[in-house]
PDB file of C-alpha atoms in Angstrom:
ATOM      1  CA  MET A   4      -1.189   8.554  16.359  1.00  0.00           C
ATOM      2  CA  THR A   5       0.294   7.435  13.056  1.00  0.00           C
ATOM      3  CA  VAL A   6      -0.819   4.136  11.562  1.00  0.00           C
ATOM      4  CA  ALA A   7       0.885   2.530   8.560  1.00  0.00           C
ATOM      5  CA  LEU A   8      -1.010   0.130   6.329  1.00  0.00           C
ATOM      6  CA  MET A   9       1.119  -2.184   4.195  1.00  0.00           C
ATOM      7  CA  TRP A  10      -0.216  -3.962   1.124  1.00  0.00           C
ATOM      8  CA  GLU A  11       1.944  -6.469  -0.790  1.00  0.00           C
ATOM      9  CA  ALA A  12       1.158  -8.570  -3.840  1.00  0.00           C
ATOM     10  CA  ARG A  13       3.048 -10.739  -6.314  1.00  0.00           C
ATOM     11  CA  ALA A  14       2.134 -10.488  -9.974  1.00  0.00           C
ATOM     12  CA  VAL A  15       1.951 -13.317 -12.428  1.00  0.00           C
ATOM     13  CA  GLU A  16       5.368 -13.629 -14.068  1.00  0.00           C
ATOM     14  CA  GLY A  17       6.009 -10.783 -16.493  1.00  0.00           C
ATOM     15  CA  ARG A  18       3.073  -8.668 -15.272  1.00  0.00           C
ATOM     16  CA  GLY A  19       4.867  -6.753 -12.519  1.00  0.00           C
ATOM     17  CA  ALA A  20       4.701  -3.428 -14.358  1.00  0.00           C
ATOM     18  CA  GLU A  21       0.965  -3.870 -14.860  1.00  0.00           C
ATOM     19  CA  LEU A  22       0.429  -4.673 -11.171  1.00  0.00           C
ATOM     20  CA  LEU A  23       2.552  -1.668 -10.157  1.00  0.00           C
ATOM     21  CA  ALA A  24       0.511   0.650 -12.410  1.00  0.00           C
ATOM     22  CA  TRP A  25      -2.731  -0.778 -10.987  1.00  0.00           C
ATOM     23  CA  ALA A  26      -1.530  -0.349  -7.382  1.00  0.00           C
ATOM     24  CA  ARG A  27      -0.296   3.211  -7.992  1.00  0.00           C
ATOM     25  CA  GLU A  28      -3.683   4.196  -9.395  1.00  0.00           C
ATOM     26  CA  ARG A  29      -5.525   2.643  -6.428  1.00  0.00           C
ATOM     27  CA  ALA A  30      -3.133   4.465  -4.033  1.00  0.00           C
ATOM     28  CA  ARG A  31      -3.864   7.780  -5.802  1.00  0.00           C
ATOM     29  CA  GLU A  32      -7.578   7.151  -5.320  1.00  0.00           C
ATOM     30  CA  LEU A  33      -6.976   6.706  -1.563  1.00  0.00           C
ATOM     31  CA  ALA A  34      -5.155  10.058  -1.526  1.00  0.00           C
ATOM     32  CA  ASP A  35      -8.293  11.733  -2.836  1.00  0.00           C
ATOM     33  CA  GLY A  36     -10.117  10.525   0.279  1.00  0.00           C
ATOM     34  CA  PRO A  37     -13.849  10.022   0.604  1.00  0.00           C
ATOM     35  CA  THR A  38     -14.620  13.666  -0.150  1.00  0.00           C
ATOM     36  CA  GLY A  39     -12.046  14.169  -2.917  1.00  0.00           C
ATOM     37  CA  GLY A  40      -9.211  16.660  -3.158  1.00  0.00           C
ATOM     38  CA  GLY A  41      -7.080  15.001  -0.510  1.00  0.00           C
ATOM     39  CA  ALA A  42      -9.528  15.424   2.399  1.00  0.00           C
ATOM     40  CA  GLY A  43      -9.506  12.345   4.591  1.00  0.00           C
ATOM     41  CA  GLY A  44      -6.781  10.519   2.686  1.00  0.00           C
ATOM     42  CA  PRO A  45      -3.443   9.235   3.959  1.00  0.00           C
ATOM     43  CA  VAL A  46      -0.817  11.746   5.099  1.00  0.00           C
ATOM     44  CA  ARG A  47       1.758   9.880   3.017  1.00  0.00           C
ATOM     45  CA  ARG A  48       1.906   7.010   0.562  1.00  0.00           C
ATOM     46  CA  GLU A  49       4.768   5.168  -1.085  1.00  0.00           C
ATOM     47  CA  CYS A  50       4.955   2.420  -3.721  1.00  0.00           C
ATOM     48  CA  PHE A  51       7.810  -0.071  -4.067  1.00  0.00           C
ATOM     49  CA  ARG A  52       8.725  -2.888  -6.446  1.00  0.00           C
ATOM     50  CA  ALA A  53      10.996  -5.881  -5.929  1.00  0.00           C
ATOM     51  CA  PRO A  54      12.257  -8.926  -7.809  1.00  0.00           C
ATOM     52  CA  GLN A  55       9.752 -11.646  -8.681  1.00  0.00           C
ATOM     53  CA  ASP A  56       7.208  -9.015  -9.799  1.00  0.00           C
ATOM     54  CA  ARG A  57       6.331  -8.006  -6.222  1.00  0.00           C
ATOM     55  CA  VAL A  58       4.666  -4.687  -5.374  1.00  0.00           C
ATOM     56  CA  LEU A  59       4.416  -3.036  -1.959  1.00  0.00           C
ATOM     57  CA  VAL A  60       2.279  -0.015  -1.049  1.00  0.00           C
ATOM     58  CA  ILE A  61       2.562   1.696   2.337  1.00  0.00           C
ATOM     59  CA  THR A  62       0.118   4.391   3.406  1.00  0.00           C
ATOM     60  CA  TRP A  63       0.478   6.462   6.578  1.00  0.00           C
ATOM     61  CA  TRP A  64      -2.619   7.748   8.358  1.00  0.00           C
ATOM     62  CA  ASP A  65      -3.220  10.151  11.223  1.00  0.00           C
ATOM     63  CA  ALA A  66      -5.613   7.784  12.997  1.00  0.00           C
ATOM     64  CA  ALA A  67      -6.015   5.385  15.903  1.00  0.00           C
ATOM     65  CA  TYR A  68      -4.613   1.880  15.407  1.00  0.00           C
ATOM     66  CA  ASP A  69      -8.072   0.336  15.244  1.00  0.00           C
ATOM     67  CA  ALA A  70      -9.615   3.083  13.066  1.00  0.00           C
ATOM     68  CA  GLU A  71     -11.632   2.019  10.069  1.00  0.00           C
ATOM     69  CA  LEU A  72      -9.424   3.023   7.127  1.00  0.00           C
ATOM     70  CA  PRO A  73      -9.770   2.426   3.397  1.00  0.00           C
ATOM     71  CA  GLU A  74      -7.344  -0.126   1.981  1.00  0.00           C
ATOM     72  CA  LEU A  75      -6.258  -1.110  -1.475  1.00  0.00           C
ATOM     73  CA  PRO A  76      -8.520  -3.840  -2.842  1.00  0.00           C
ATOM     74  CA  GLU A  77      -7.528  -7.233  -4.198  1.00  0.00           C
ATOM     75  CA  PRO A  78      -6.358  -7.053  -7.824  1.00  0.00           C
ATOM     76  CA  ALA A  79      -7.989  -9.195 -10.482  1.00  0.00           C
ATOM     77  CA  PRO A  80      -7.148 -12.869  -9.822  1.00  0.00           C
ATOM     78  CA  GLU A  81      -5.483 -13.265 -13.225  1.00  0.00           C
ATOM     79  CA  LEU A  82      -2.977 -10.516 -12.326  1.00  0.00           C
ATOM     80  CA  VAL A  83      -1.599 -12.051  -9.104  1.00  0.00           C
ATOM     81  CA  THR A  84      -0.175 -15.403  -8.016  1.00  0.00           C
ATOM     82  CA  ARG A  85      -1.722 -15.376  -4.528  1.00  0.00           C
ATOM     83  CA  ALA A  86      -3.899 -13.363  -2.190  1.00  0.00           C
ATOM     84  CA  VAL A  87      -2.627  -9.949  -1.132  1.00  0.00           C
ATOM     85  CA  HIS A  88      -0.732  -9.750   2.167  1.00  0.00           C
ATOM     86  CA  ARG A  89      -1.778  -6.908   4.492  1.00  0.00           C
ATOM     87  CA  TRP A  90      -0.293  -5.591   7.728  1.00  0.00           C
ATOM     88  CA  ARG A  91      -1.116  -2.708  10.065  1.00  0.00           C
ATOM     89  CA  PHE A  92       1.488  -1.011  12.267  1.00  0.00           C
ATOM     90  CA  GLU A  93       1.444   1.884  14.717  1.00  0.00           C
ATOM     91  CA  SER A  94       4.360   4.305  14.921  1.00  0.00           C
ATOM     92  CA  VAL A  95       6.440   4.174  18.074  1.00  0.00           C
ATOM     93  CA  GLU A  96       9.259   6.508  16.987  1.00  0.00           C
ATOM     94  CA  SER A  97      10.023   8.840  14.103  1.00  0.00           C
ATOM     95  CA  VAL A  98      13.491  10.282  13.593  1.00  0.00           C
ATOM     96  CA  ALA A  99      14.464  12.702  10.816  1.00  0.00           C
ATOM     97  CA  VAL A 100      17.925  11.895   9.491  1.00  0.00           C
ATOM     98  CA  PRO A 101      19.885  14.964   8.375  1.00  0.00           C
ATOM     99  CA  ALA A 102      20.955  15.000   4.725  1.00  0.00           C
ATOM    100  CA  GLY A 103      24.630  14.556   3.909  1.00  0.00           C
TER     101      GLY A 103
END
């Protein structure tokens, strides 16, 4: 089963690039997994940014919905305007769209 973990935070005004850099580094650490070198990490990860200095990280895992999985931590309080929002989803369909 594929499980997607979503992590979203809003930076203090003007600190979006700093929050994005912080989140990307934490996501890379997840990719190393508990044993390093990619073993046990997510099968995919993606980082997004949006207006209002918002950052979104999605990681995909080959795991059961209720599996204990590592998640990105809370950033330093002075970097964000509110607590991080987190969601967990299970895949119900995956369709490859042909290029072109």
